PDB file of C-alpha atoms in Angstrom:
ATOM      1  CA  UNK A 205     -18.459  26.229  -0.721  1.00 60.00           C
ATOM      2  CA  UNK A 206     -20.504  23.637   1.461  1.00 67.00           C
ATOM      3  CA  UNK A 207     -22.694  21.169  -0.446  1.00 65.00           C
ATOM      4  CA  UNK A 208     -26.519  21.618   0.822  1.00 73.00           C
ATOM      5  CA  UNK A 209     -27.432  18.363  -0.348  1.00 75.00           C
ATOM      6  CA  UNK A 210     -28.025  15.711   2.694  1.00 76.00           C
ATOM      7  CA  UNK A 211     -26.557  12.130   2.403  1.00 71.00           C
ATOM      8  CA  UNK A 212     -28.877   9.519   3.409  1.00 74.00           C
ATOM      9  CA  UNK A 213     -26.527   6.992   5.440  1.00 73.00           C
ATOM     10  CA  UNK A 214     -29.131   4.403   6.190  1.00 77.00           C
ATOM     11  CA  UNK A 215     -28.837   2.819   2.843  1.00 78.00           C
ATOM     12  CA  UNK A 216     -25.318   2.071   2.423  1.00 73.00           C
ATOM     13  CA  UNK A 217     -23.692  -1.106   1.160  1.00 77.00           C
ATOM     14  CA  UNK A 218     -21.067  -2.946   2.558  1.00 71.00           C
ATOM     15  CA  UNK A 219     -18.579  -4.280   0.165  1.00 71.00           C
ATOM     16  CA  UNK A 220     -15.629  -6.805   1.074  1.00 68.00           C
ATOM     17  CA  UNK A 221     -12.273  -6.377  -0.677  1.00 67.00           C
ATOM     18  CA  UNK A 222     -11.714  -8.520  -3.703  1.00 72.00           C
ATOM     19  CA  UNK A 223      -9.517 -11.341  -3.240  1.00 78.00           C
ATOM     20  CA  UNK A 224      -7.762 -11.340  -6.747  1.00 89.00           C
ATOM     21  CA  UNK A 225      -4.369 -10.168  -6.452  1.00 91.00           C
ATOM     22  CA  UNK A 226      -1.113 -10.306  -7.625  1.00 94.00           C
ATOM     23  CA  UNK A 227       0.974 -13.361  -6.508  1.00 95.00           C
ATOM     24  CA  UNK A 228       4.220 -12.605  -4.171  1.00 93.00           C
ATOM     25  CA  UNK A 229       7.174 -15.066  -4.060  1.00 92.00           C
ATOM     26  CA  UNK A 230       8.312 -14.121  -0.643  1.00 87.00           C
ATOM     27  CA  UNK A 231      11.674 -16.291  -1.069  1.00 88.00           C
ATOM     28  CA  UNK A 232      12.547 -15.094  -4.430  1.00 92.00           C
ATOM     29  CA  UNK A 233      11.258 -11.705  -3.701  1.00 91.00           C
ATOM     30  CA  UNK A 234       9.379 -11.915  -7.141  1.00 94.00           C
ATOM     31  CA  UNK A 235       6.214 -11.003  -8.313  1.00 94.00           C
ATOM     32  CA  UNK A 236       4.249 -13.078 -10.994  1.00 92.00           C
ATOM     33  CA  UNK A 237       0.983 -14.172 -12.110  1.00 93.00           C
ATOM     34  CA  UNK A 238      -2.192 -13.711 -10.047  1.00 95.00           C
ATOM     35  CA  UNK A 239      -3.781 -15.698  -7.233  1.00 93.00           C
ATOM     36  CA  UNK A 240      -7.548 -15.788  -5.947  1.00 91.00           C
ATOM     37  CA  UNK A 241      -9.669 -17.170  -3.046  1.00 89.00           C
ATOM     38  CA  UNK A 242      -7.853 -19.340  -0.530  1.00 89.00           C
ATOM     39  CA  UNK A 243      -4.332 -18.507  -1.848  1.00 91.00           C
ATOM     40  CA  UNK A 244      -4.943 -14.968  -2.113  1.00 91.00           C
ATOM     41  CA  UNK A 245      -6.339 -14.544   1.549  1.00 90.00           C
ATOM     42  CA  UNK A 246      -3.345 -16.820   2.745  1.00 90.00           C
ATOM     43  CA  UNK A 247      -0.925 -14.660   1.052  1.00 92.00           C
ATOM     44  CA  UNK A 248      -2.967 -11.872   3.113  1.00 92.00           C
ATOM     45  CA  UNK A 249      -2.049 -13.357   6.314  1.00 93.00           C
ATOM     46  CA  UNK A 250       1.716 -13.779   5.799  1.00 92.00           C
ATOM     47  CA  UNK A 251       1.751  -9.981   4.327  1.00 93.00           C
ATOM     48  CA  UNK A 252      -0.002  -8.752   7.368  1.00 94.00           C
ATOM     49  CA  UNK A 253       2.477 -10.680   9.677  1.00 92.00           C
ATOM     50  CA  UNK A 254       5.418  -9.486   7.799  1.00 91.00           C
ATOM     51  CA  UNK A 255       4.386  -5.644   8.126  1.00 93.00           C
ATOM     52  CA  UNK A 256       4.625  -3.928  11.263  1.00 93.00           C
ATOM     53  CA  UNK A 257       1.682  -1.677  11.829  1.00 93.00           C
ATOM     54  CA  UNK A 258       2.320   2.082  11.467  1.00 92.00           C
ATOM     55  CA  UNK A 259       5.432   1.630  10.339  1.00 92.00           C
ATOM     56  CA  UNK A 260       4.530   2.763   6.699  1.00 91.00           C
ATOM     57  CA  UNK A 261       2.463   5.520   5.724  1.00 93.00           C
ATOM     58  CA  UNK A 262       1.097   3.913   2.608  1.00 93.00           C
ATOM     59  CA  UNK A 263      -0.953   1.312   4.893  1.00 91.00           C
ATOM     60  CA  UNK A 264      -4.033   2.422   7.053  1.00 91.00           C
ATOM     61  CA  UNK A 265      -3.517   2.213  10.770  1.00 90.00           C
ATOM     62  CA  UNK A 266      -5.808  -1.170  10.821  1.00 90.00           C
ATOM     63  CA  UNK A 267      -3.344  -2.971   8.718  1.00 93.00           C
ATOM     64  CA  UNK A 268      -0.184  -4.841   9.923  1.00 93.00           C
ATOM     65  CA  UNK A 269       0.835  -6.549  13.573  1.00 93.00           C
ATOM     66  CA  UNK A 270       2.063  -4.833  16.430  1.00 92.00           C
ATOM     67  CA  UNK A 271       5.285  -6.845  17.285  1.00 89.00           C
ATOM     68  CA  UNK A 272       7.728  -3.957  17.809  1.00 89.00           C
ATOM     69  CA  UNK A 273       6.095  -3.541  21.322  1.00 88.00           C
ATOM     70  CA  UNK A 274       7.013  -6.968  22.297  1.00 86.00           C
ATOM     71  CA  UNK A 275      10.727  -6.463  21.937  1.00 83.00           C
ATOM     72  CA  UNK A 276      12.614  -6.346  25.271  1.00 83.00           C
ATOM     73  CA  UNK A 277       9.632  -7.900  27.062  1.00 85.00           C
ATOM     74  CA  UNK A 278       9.930 -11.074  29.104  1.00 84.00           C
ATOM     75  CA  UNK A 279       9.300 -14.355  27.350  1.00 83.00           C
ATOM     76  CA  UNK A 280       6.163 -15.201  29.557  1.00 83.00           C
ATOM     77  CA  UNK A 281       4.842 -11.927  28.822  1.00 87.00           C
ATOM     78  CA  UNK A 282       5.355 -12.581  24.766  1.00 86.00           C
ATOM     79  CA  UNK A 283       3.951 -15.846  24.866  1.00 82.00           C
ATOM     80  CA  UNK A 284       0.971 -14.714  26.612  1.00 84.00           C
ATOM     81  CA  UNK A 285       0.209 -11.825  24.500  1.00 91.00           C
ATOM     82  CA  UNK A 286       1.248 -13.108  21.020  1.00 91.00           C
ATOM     83  CA  UNK A 287      -1.999 -14.778  20.300  1.00 93.00           C
ATOM     84  CA  UNK A 288      -4.035 -11.500  20.956  1.00 94.00           C
ATOM     85  CA  UNK A 289      -1.624  -9.527  19.171  1.00 94.00           C
ATOM     86  CA  UNK A 290      -1.657 -11.609  15.763  1.00 94.00           C
ATOM     87  CA  UNK A 291      -5.447 -12.488  16.154  1.00 95.00           C
ATOM     88  CA  UNK A 292      -6.275  -8.825  16.536  1.00 95.00           C
ATOM     89  CA  UNK A 293      -4.130  -7.944  13.234  1.00 95.00           C
ATOM     90  CA  UNK A 294      -5.530 -10.640  11.230  1.00 96.00           C
ATOM     91  CA  UNK A 295      -9.256  -9.870  12.021  1.00 95.00           C
ATOM     92  CA  UNK A 296      -9.115  -6.482  10.994  1.00 93.00           C
ATOM     93  CA  UNK A 297      -9.690  -7.816   7.440  1.00 91.00           C
ATOM     94  CA  UNK A 298     -13.416  -8.827   7.044  1.00 89.00           C
ATOM     95  CA  UNK A 299     -12.433 -12.133   4.926  1.00 90.00           C
ATOM     96  CA  UNK A 300     -10.935 -13.546   8.058  1.00 93.00           C
ATOM     97  CA  UNK A 301     -13.420 -15.039  10.254  1.00 95.00           C
ATOM     98  CA  UNK A 302     -11.442 -16.566  13.161  1.00 96.00           C
ATOM     99  CA  UNK A 303      -8.183 -17.760  14.642  1.00 96.00           C
ATOM    100  CA  UNK A 304      -7.985 -21.003  16.145  1.00 96.00           C
ATOM    101  CA  UNK A 305      -5.614 -23.762  17.503  1.00 95.00           C
ATOM    102  CA  UNK A 306      -2.769 -21.292  18.189  1.00 94.00           C
ATOM    103  CA  UNK A 307       0.509 -22.466  19.362  1.00 93.00           C
ATOM    104  CA  UNK A 308       3.760 -20.644  20.028  1.00 91.00           C
ATOM    105  CA  UNK A 309       7.284 -22.034  20.797  1.00 90.00           C
ATOM    106  CA  UNK A 310      10.427 -20.463  21.345  1.00 89.00           C
ATOM    107  CA  UNK A 311      13.036 -21.370  19.014  1.00 89.00           C
ATOM    108  CA  UNK A 312      15.874 -18.800  19.807  1.00 82.00           C
ATOM    109  CA  UNK A 313      16.706 -15.724  21.703  1.00 82.00           C
ATOM    110  CA  UNK A 314      14.791 -13.657  19.182  1.00 82.00           C
ATOM    111  CA  UNK A 315      12.432 -16.187  17.408  1.00 86.00           C
ATOM    112  CA  UNK A 316       9.041 -17.725  17.806  1.00 89.00           C
ATOM    113  CA  UNK A 317       7.433 -20.326  15.900  1.00 93.00           C
ATOM    114  CA  UNK A 318       3.822 -19.844  15.519  1.00 93.00           C
ATOM    115  CA  UNK A 319       1.107 -22.050  14.111  1.00 95.00           C
ATOM    116  CA  UNK A 320      -2.819 -21.636  14.008  1.00 96.00           C
ATOM    117  CA  UNK A 321      -5.494 -22.038  11.780  1.00 96.00           C
ATOM    118  CA  UNK A 322      -7.081 -19.357   9.830  1.00 95.00           C
ATOM    119  CA  UNK A 323     -10.747 -19.673   9.204  1.00 95.00           C
ATOM    120  CA  UNK A 324     -11.671 -17.168   6.297  1.00 93.00           C
ATOM    121  CA  UNK A 325     -14.545 -17.022   3.848  1.00 90.00           C
ATOM    122  CA  UNK A 326     -12.608 -18.989   1.379  1.00 89.00           C
ATOM    123  CA  UNK A 327     -12.013 -21.854   3.749  1.00 90.00           C
ATOM    124  CA  UNK A 328      -9.564 -23.066   6.448  1.00 92.00           C
ATOM    125  CA  UNK A 329      -5.914 -23.247   6.258  1.00 90.00           C
ATOM    126  CA  UNK A 330      -2.841 -23.862   8.697  1.00 93.00           C
ATOM    127  CA  UNK A 331      -0.259 -21.444   8.810  1.00 92.00           C
ATOM    128  CA  UNK A 332       3.208 -22.309  10.635  1.00 92.00           C
ATOM    129  CA  UNK A 333       5.557 -19.504  10.321  1.00 90.00           C
ATOM    130  CA  UNK A 334       8.221 -17.532  12.607  1.00 88.00           C
ATOM    131  CA  UNK A 335       7.849 -14.542  14.311  1.00 83.00           C
ATOM    132  CA  UNK A 336      10.830 -12.141  15.122  1.00 80.00           C
ATOM    133  CA  UNK A 337      10.503 -10.594  18.523  1.00 75.00           C
ATOM    134  CA  UNK A 338      13.708  -8.625  18.960  1.00 67.00           C
TER     135      UNK A 338
END
């Protein structure tokens, strides 16, 4: 049976995701306590960078980063496309406003060190991490 009531789409309210979440300890692989605001958003950034887009059915198609498509590509292509790929992945979350000061350096045959500033609704923080590209 199809409902006969019409839905008014003009008065919809946009709601941001809450930032209160569980604290993940990536090094010890433990969950403990809760975090909020800037610390939670920085954890979100790292989690997005660690999650390959489309690889896990529990995440939407808008979550994660597409680094697998860079495997086997020429270093010059990877260096030129990495900023766009990471920026696109992070800006999918409405709490992240912009990515600035992006730098990438090759540190091995299959790794790059990336650093950038994340400007979010909770403030600005610098991120330094390694990205596996093979």
